[in-house]
Amino acid sequence: MMKTLRQIAGAALTTLPMLAVANYDVNIPAPHSPISNQIYGLHMEILWVCLAIFVVVFGVMFYSVFAHRKSKGAVAAHFHENTTIEIIWTLIPFLILGFMAWPATQTVLAMKDASNPDMTIKVTAYQWKWQYDYLNDGLKFYSTLSTPRDQIGSPEQHGKPTNEHYLLETDNNVVVPVGKKIRLLITANDVIHGWYVPQLGVNQYGIPGFIKDSWFQASEPGIFRGQCSQICGKEHGYMPIVVEAKSAEDYAIWVKEQKTKQAAAEGHDKVSLADPVTR
Amino acid sequence: MEATHDHAHEDHSHHPTGLARYFFTTNHKDIGSMYLWFSLIMFFVGGFMALVIRAELFQPGIQIVNPDVFNQLTTIHALVMIFGAVMPAFVGFANWQIPLMVGASDMAFARMNNWSFWLMPPAATLLVGSFLVPGGAAGSGWTLYPPLSIQGGISVDMTILAVHIMGASSIMGSINIVTTILNMRAPGMTLMRMPMFVWTWLITAYLLIAVMPVLAGAVTMLLTDRHFGTHFFNAAGGGDPTMFMHIFWFFGHPEVYIMILPAFGIISHIIPTFARKPLFGYASMVYATSSIALLSFIVWGHHMFTVGMPAAGNLFFMYATMLIAVPTGVKVFNWIATMWKGSMTFETPMLFAVAFVSLFTIGGFSGLVLAITPVDITLHNTYYVVAHFHYVLFSGAIFSIMGGAYYWLPKWTGHMYDEKLGKVHFWLTTISFNITFFPQHFLGLAGMPRRIPDYATQFTEFNQISSVGAFLLGFSQLLFLYVIIKCIRGGAKAEAKAWEGAEGLEWTVPSPAPYHTFETPPAFH
């Protein structure tokens, strides 16, 4: 126990210099899809409304806490029960909620509309990796964590995370063309997993035996990282998702490369696009 | 009449002493104390698990526990805190206070009351003991979602059994509470004149009776799926894992209110007492509590926005969830209106009550943020949710329990607690609570998932702050234990009416409350 404590203390000291590059992001990461853009806006709007209510309501409370104290000679009034006030403070929140619900409804409807996609990728989750089937381009590959295990470590042999994208890097990224509506058909082969990439506004469970759809559209080229969002066993923390959005030309080049690779690896076997895996 | 009186008298002078007293007791005060002690012990057990979790999360990489054990710790921490710490604490308050507040001599079913308590230690043993079986404890998260929970070892069966036993205990406790409240009130105490704590517990007890059997059904189906070849939750056999989530959260959401409504009750006593002014809107508080309870049955889907329900389902659950903000707002406004133009003093219970109102409301605001389906989808299963439910459960439920304990300790022990130490405990708890949980909002917004033993380096700073806060918070609770023990052992003599502004029948009996009270119903005006 003491040894562990000392190790923790030592580790704490070594992390001190890291404070220079410390990360204190306090908000949702910059959105990169129309849906995550709307989510970002909705969150900011609600945050400001809540802050305003907080300041008003607790302004009143803390004024009372400071002013109406016995030590300042405050004498208790004895008023109570006032139906008018009760009705007012029931109705006002209703109006505020209506104001919040309207834009949120628009976004819900937009999120659920996965129709008319430009391309479809089937995502199958396993303990503990992802499989991607590009239904239009005939590609199929697995994607697993590429961070070396010795960086992660264990209770006996503590790891040393040094990679810049520690735990958020994969051997095969999900490459997609920019600006296209990508439909995802998400399922799982063993337990429930969650395909979660916040910057693209997607967080969808993969449920064994069922296919759920979702969609996104990357608004500019870039790399967007996420993780499995639903506890799925001991490696739950180690199944990242990396989406790489490329221009149409670069995407075409990537598809060609993948096809060559795939053909070589599978000895020219036909790519299987069999139906969803069920248990 | 004569005979019953003699019999009662005999009981009085021959009740067993020592351990036997507690094994066989049917006295609501003994049972209440046992519930409260049990809850405090489980609070420390669950707290210890939380500290191991926070120690592991102090920095990225694995240092202290491997990922398997980490998952077990998060799972059992939640179950222990919910079923072992928070719920029994409120049942303890109910046992002590409801008979004293309604002027009853004891609970309606005194012997069943003993049984409801004594079911708890075996259940807790199963739950905590499951760490020792091969494969370790259940590691599927407290929600026990299949198919992951189907994969687990014998510990999952132990957990299921523990949930069954605790559920049975809760149902018995609830029947007892409902019967006591509806039948044993002092003459003249109509329903709309009952103390708020009694009202909130009456509503809570109905919630428990409604949903604990649902949970029992869900875990029984898990058990038969695991061992008897059924396929309730297995798609290959025609079942559906999503169905478990629906059933679980049909229990799980009312459960959230089971853990907060009695807290509302306690706060509704503390604030008027220390503001020396009656509760602003008694009737509207009763209606607000009832509305929250009713709404709690139609919002479960907000835990499942990422399951892929149809748009209509997502919208229904979003609107219904947002509606809860209205009665909750009414309650907060009422507490503030009660404080307004009062003559306030800030003894420890009042400090906890004021902190409750402010911090619980922060949890309410983050709840409103999470109610908005699209925002929830980006925050679902992140640390934002962890921060949210700790604001409502720790600075909500547990702050009210601590405030309530300080408030009624003089009645229970006959001594005033050490006010200075109580205040130190309050400030340590409140400050370290916020250091622990406020940064978790930021982690969640940045996209850190919950239930991971290891994280990307960009999350390091806030995790470190959170871990430092957690250790302060954990060790501060030893002071709480010390203050309680000190108060039991001695201290300034408490008056019958221990607080200047206190109202209610419990303050008409001496402090400490005698072993038997209200053997004849008191006059209630």
Tab-separated table of N, CA and C in Angstrom, chain B residues 124-201:
chain	number	residue	atom	x	y	z
B	124	ALA	N	-26.671	-6.969	1.933
B	124	ALA	CA	-25.428	-6.207	1.779
B	124	ALA	C	-24.229	-7.146	1.748
B	125	THR	N	-24.307	-8.223	2.549
B	125	THR	CA	-23.206	-9.185	2.578
B	125	THR	C	-23.059	-9.854	1.218
B	126	LEU	N	-24.195	-10.226	0.619
B	126	LEU	CA	-24.152	-10.833	-0.712
B	126	LEU	C	-23.509	-9.885	-1.717
B	127	LEU	N	-23.926	-8.630	-1.623
B	127	LEU	CA	-23.475	-7.637	-2.597
B	127	LEU	C	-21.974	-7.383	-2.466
B	128	VAL	N	-21.551	-7.070	-1.249
B	128	VAL	CA	-20.142	-6.728	-1.041
B	128	VAL	C	-19.291	-7.988	-1.093
B	129	GLY	N	-19.854	-9.106	-0.572
B	129	GLY	CA	-19.118	-10.371	-0.555
B	129	GLY	C	-18.848	-10.906	-1.946
B	130	SER	N	-19.624	-10.415	-2.936
B	130	SER	CA	-19.448	-10.951	-4.288
B	130	SER	C	-18.076	-10.599	-4.857
B	131	PHE	N	-17.358	-9.686	-4.216
B	131	PHE	CA	-15.977	-9.402	-4.645
B	131	PHE	C	-15.074	-10.617	-4.428
B	132	LEU	N	-15.478	-11.488	-3.488
B	132	LEU	CA	-14.583	-12.573	-3.081
B	132	LEU	C	-14.771	-13.846	-3.896
B	133	VAL	N	-15.845	-13.919	-4.703
B	133	VAL	CA	-16.072	-15.161	-5.447
B	133	VAL	C	-15.212	-15.171	-6.716
B	134	PRO	N	-15.017	-16.365	-7.311
B	134	PRO	CA	-14.197	-16.434	-8.532
B	134	PRO	C	-14.749	-15.501	-9.601
B	135	GLY	N	-13.867	-14.729	-10.210
B	135	GLY	CA	-14.301	-13.791	-11.251
B	135	GLY	C	-14.630	-12.425	-10.699
B	136	GLY	N	-14.751	-12.320	-9.379
B	136	GLY	CA	-15.024	-11.020	-8.788
B	136	GLY	C	-16.475	-10.605	-8.927
B	137	ALA	N	-16.774	-9.394	-8.481
B	137	ALA	CA	-18.152	-8.910	-8.424
B	137	ALA	C	-18.701	-8.630	-9.827
B	138	ALA	N	-19.999	-8.323	-9.864
B	138	ALA	CA	-20.631	-7.967	-11.137
B	138	ALA	C	-19.955	-6.708	-11.677
B	139	GLY	N	-19.676	-6.699	-12.979
B	139	GLY	CA	-18.955	-5.557	-13.553
B	139	GLY	C	-19.677	-4.946	-14.729
B	140	SER	N	-20.999	-5.031	-14.713
B	140	SER	CA	-21.762	-4.594	-15.884
B	140	SER	C	-22.322	-3.191	-15.715
B	141	GLY	N	-21.910	-2.503	-14.667
B	141	GLY	CA	-22.577	-1.247	-14.340
B	141	GLY	C	-23.823	-1.591	-13.533
B	142	TRP	N	-24.290	-0.637	-12.689
B	142	TRP	CA	-25.376	-0.997	-11.766
B	142	TRP	C	-26.666	-1.291	-12.514
B	143	THR	N	-26.761	-0.860	-13.786
B	143	THR	CA	-27.978	-1.089	-14.544
B	143	THR	C	-28.098	-2.539	-15.011
B	144	LEU	N	-27.025	-3.322	-14.893
B	144	LEU	CA	-27.060	-4.758	-15.183
B	144	LEU	C	-27.593	-5.081	-16.572
B	145	TYR	N	-27.275	-4.238	-17.561
B	145	TYR	CA	-27.794	-4.477	-18.905
B	145	TYR	C	-27.332	-5.831	-19.443
B	146	PRO	N	-28.280	-6.648	-19.937
B	146	PRO	CA	-27.855	-7.800	-20.707
B	146	PRO	C	-27.481	-7.324	-22.103
B	147	PRO	N	-26.746	-8.056	-22.886
B	147	PRO	CA	-26.134	-9.363	-22.608
B	147	PRO	C	-24.880	-9.304	-21.718
B	148	LEU	N	-24.372	-8.122	-21.399
B	148	LEU	CA	-23.133	-8.083	-20.612
B	148	LEU	C	-23.320	-8.793	-19.271
B	149	SER	N	-24.470	-8.543	-18.613
B	149	SER	CA	-24.675	-9.162	-17.298
B	149	SER	C	-24.915	-10.663	-17.418
B	150	ILE	N	-25.301	-11.118	-18.619
B	150	ILE	CA	-25.468	-12.564	-18.809
B	150	ILE	C	-24.083	-13.230	-18.811
B	151	GLN	N	-23.075	-12.469	-19.276
B	151	GLN	CA	-21.720	-13.029	-19.355
B	151	GLN	C	-21.072	-13.223	-17.985
B	152	GLY	N	-21.533	-12.497	-16.982
B	152	GLY	CA	-20.862	-12.489	-15.677
B	152	GLY	C	-20.943	-13.832	-14.973
B	153	GLY	N	-20.177	-13.970	-13.915
B	153	GLY	CA	-20.128	-15.212	-13.150
B	153	GLY	C	-21.169	-15.249	-12.049
B	154	ILE	N	-20.897	-16.054	-11.025
B	154	ILE	CA	-21.852	-16.289	-9.941
B	154	ILE	C	-22.153	-14.991	-9.191
B	155	SER	N	-21.213	-14.028	-9.260
B	155	SER	CA	-21.440	-12.768	-8.544
B	155	SER	C	-22.677	-12.053	-9.070
B	156	VAL	N	-22.988	-12.221	-10.371
B	156	VAL	CA	-24.198	-11.582	-10.899
B	156	VAL	C	-25.427	-12.189	-10.228
B	157	ASP	N	-25.405	-13.513	-9.996
B	157	ASP	CA	-26.528	-14.148	-9.304
B	157	ASP	C	-26.638	-13.636	-7.872
B	158	MET	N	-25.472	-13.449	-7.238
B	158	MET	CA	-25.503	-12.905	-5.872
B	158	MET	C	-26.095	-11.498	-5.880
B	159	THR	N	-25.723	-10.715	-6.892
B	159	THR	CA	-26.250	-9.358	-6.984
B	159	THR	C	-27.766	-9.384	-7.196
B	160	ILE	N	-28.209	-10.282	-8.078
B	160	ILE	CA	-29.647	-10.398	-8.338
B	160	ILE	C	-30.383	-10.765	-7.047
B	161	LEU	N	-29.822	-11.725	-6.332
B	161	LEU	CA	-30.457	-12.145	-5.077
B	161	LEU	C	-30.477	-10.990	-4.076
B	162	ALA	N	-29.374	-10.259	-4.007
B	162	ALA	CA	-29.313	-9.118	-3.088
B	162	ALA	C	-30.390	-8.093	-3.456
B	163	VAL	N	-30.558	-7.850	-4.755
B	163	VAL	CA	-31.572	-6.886	-5.199
B	163	VAL	C	-32.966	-7.388	-4.820
B	164	HIS	N	-33.194	-8.695	-4.996
B	164	HIS	CA	-34.486	-9.268	-4.590
B	164	HIS	C	-34.753	-9.024	-3.108
B	165	ILE	N	-33.747	-9.319	-2.284
B	165	ILE	CA	-33.947	-9.213	-0.838
B	165	ILE	C	-34.174	-7.757	-0.448
B	166	MET	N	-33.354	-6.861	-1.002
B	166	MET	CA	-33.521	-5.451	-0.641
B	166	MET	C	-34.860	-4.931	-1.142
B	167	GLY	N	-35.293	-5.438	-2.295
B	167	GLY	CA	-36.599	-5.038	-2.820
B	167	GLY	C	-37.709	-5.481	-1.879
B	168	ALA	N	-37.612	-6.727	-1.400
B	168	ALA	CA	-38.630	-7.230	-0.470
B	168	ALA	C	-38.643	-6.361	0.778
B	169	SER	N	-37.456	-6.029	1.273
B	169	SER	CA	-37.361	-5.188	2.461
B	169	SER	C	-38.025	-3.834	2.220
B	170	SER	N	-37.744	-3.248	1.044
B	170	SER	CA	-38.313	-1.928	0.739
B	170	SER	C	-39.832	-1.993	0.654
B	171	ILE	N	-40.345	-3.061	0.037
B	171	ILE	CA	-41.804	-3.164	-0.108
B	171	ILE	C	-42.446	-3.293	1.269
B	172	MET	N	-41.860	-4.145	2.128
B	172	MET	CA	-42.414	-4.286	3.477
B	172	MET	C	-42.356	-2.966	4.224
B	173	GLY	N	-41.206	-2.296	4.125
B	173	GLY	CA	-41.063	-1.002	4.792
B	173	GLY	C	-42.117	-0.027	4.300
B	174	SER	N	-42.376	-0.049	2.978
B	174	SER	CA	-43.326	0.905	2.412
B	174	SER	C	-44.744	0.628	2.859
B	175	ILE	N	-45.105	-0.656	2.879
B	175	ILE	CA	-46.461	-1.007	3.322
B	175	ILE	C	-46.644	-0.529	4.761
B	176	ASN	N	-45.607	-0.729	5.557
B	176	ASN	CA	-45.636	-0.310	6.948
B	176	ASN	C	-45.840	1.206	7.056
B	177	ILE	N	-45.104	1.931	6.246
B	177	ILE	CA	-45.170	3.393	6.309
B	177	ILE	C	-46.540	3.887	5.851
B	178	VAL	N	-47.045	3.345	4.740
B	178	VAL	CA	-48.361	3.766	4.246
B	178	VAL	C	-49.423	3.493	5.307
B	179	THR	N	-49.386	2.284	5.883
B	179	THR	CA	-50.404	1.913	6.859
B	179	THR	C	-50.320	2.806	8.093
B	180	THR	N	-49.104	3.057	8.542
B	180	THR	CA	-48.937	3.915	9.718
B	180	THR	C	-49.507	5.306	9.447
B	181	ILE	N	-49.144	5.859	8.290
B	181	ILE	CA	-49.565	7.233	8.011
B	181	ILE	C	-51.077	7.305	7.831
B	182	LEU	N	-51.645	6.338	7.130
B	182	LEU	CA	-53.072	6.452	6.837
B	182	LEU	C	-53.948	6.118	8.034
B	183	ASN	N	-53.425	5.327	8.975
B	183	ASN	CA	-54.310	4.854	10.049
B	183	ASN	C	-53.970	5.346	11.447
B	184	MET	N	-52.768	5.826	11.668
B	184	MET	CA	-52.357	6.039	13.046
B	184	MET	C	-52.050	7.496	13.381
B	185	ARG	N	-52.594	8.418	12.584
B	185	ARG	CA	-52.352	9.830	12.868
B	185	ARG	C	-53.161	10.264	14.089
B	186	ALA	N	-52.609	11.223	14.806
B	186	ALA	CA	-53.313	11.770	15.974
B	186	ALA	C	-54.650	12.339	15.514
B	187	PRO	N	-55.679	12.242	16.378
B	187	PRO	CA	-56.987	12.790	15.999
B	187	PRO	C	-56.821	14.265	15.638
B	188	GLY	N	-57.418	14.658	14.539
B	188	GLY	CA	-57.331	16.066	14.143
B	188	GLY	C	-56.272	16.314	13.100
B	189	MET	N	-55.353	15.355	12.917
B	189	MET	CA	-54.323	15.564	11.901
B	189	MET	C	-54.859	15.031	10.564
B	190	THR	N	-55.504	15.932	9.826
B	190	THR	CA	-56.014	15.523	8.519
B	190	THR	C	-54.842	15.398	7.565
B	191	LEU	N	-55.084	14.787	6.404
B	191	LEU	CA	-53.986	14.598	5.453
B	191	LEU	C	-53.320	15.923	5.126
B	192	MET	N	-54.137	16.968	4.922
B	192	MET	CA	-53.559	18.245	4.512
B	192	MET	C	-52.992	19.031	5.698
B	193	ARG	N	-52.898	18.386	6.857
B	193	ARG	CA	-52.226	19.040	7.985
B	193	ARG	C	-51.020	18.219	8.432
B	194	MET	N	-50.696	17.176	7.660
B	194	MET	CA	-49.546	16.342	8.036
B	194	MET	C	-48.246	17.106	7.797
B	195	PRO	N	-47.229	16.814	8.605
B	195	PRO	CA	-45.922	17.412	8.336
B	195	PRO	C	-45.432	17.013	6.933
B	196	MET	N	-44.670	17.899	6.272
B	196	MET	CA	-44.224	17.644	4.898
B	196	MET	C	-43.414	16.358	4.771
B	197	PHE	N	-42.593	16.058	5.793
B	197	PHE	CA	-41.785	14.840	5.700
B	197	PHE	C	-42.686	13.611	5.596
B	198	VAL	N	-43.796	13.644	6.322
B	198	VAL	CA	-44.736	12.522	6.291
B	198	VAL	C	-45.385	12.432	4.909
B	199	TRP	N	-45.741	13.595	4.364
B	199	TRP	CA	-46.322	13.614	3.020
B	199	TRP	C	-45.358	13.034	1.997
B	200	THR	N	-44.111	13.513	2.024
B	200	THR	CA	-43.168	13.060	1.000
B	200	THR	C	-42.931	11.556	1.137
B	201	TRP	N	-42.920	11.056	2.388
B	201	TRP	CA	-42.700	9.617	2.543
B	201	TRP	C	-43.929	8.816	2.112
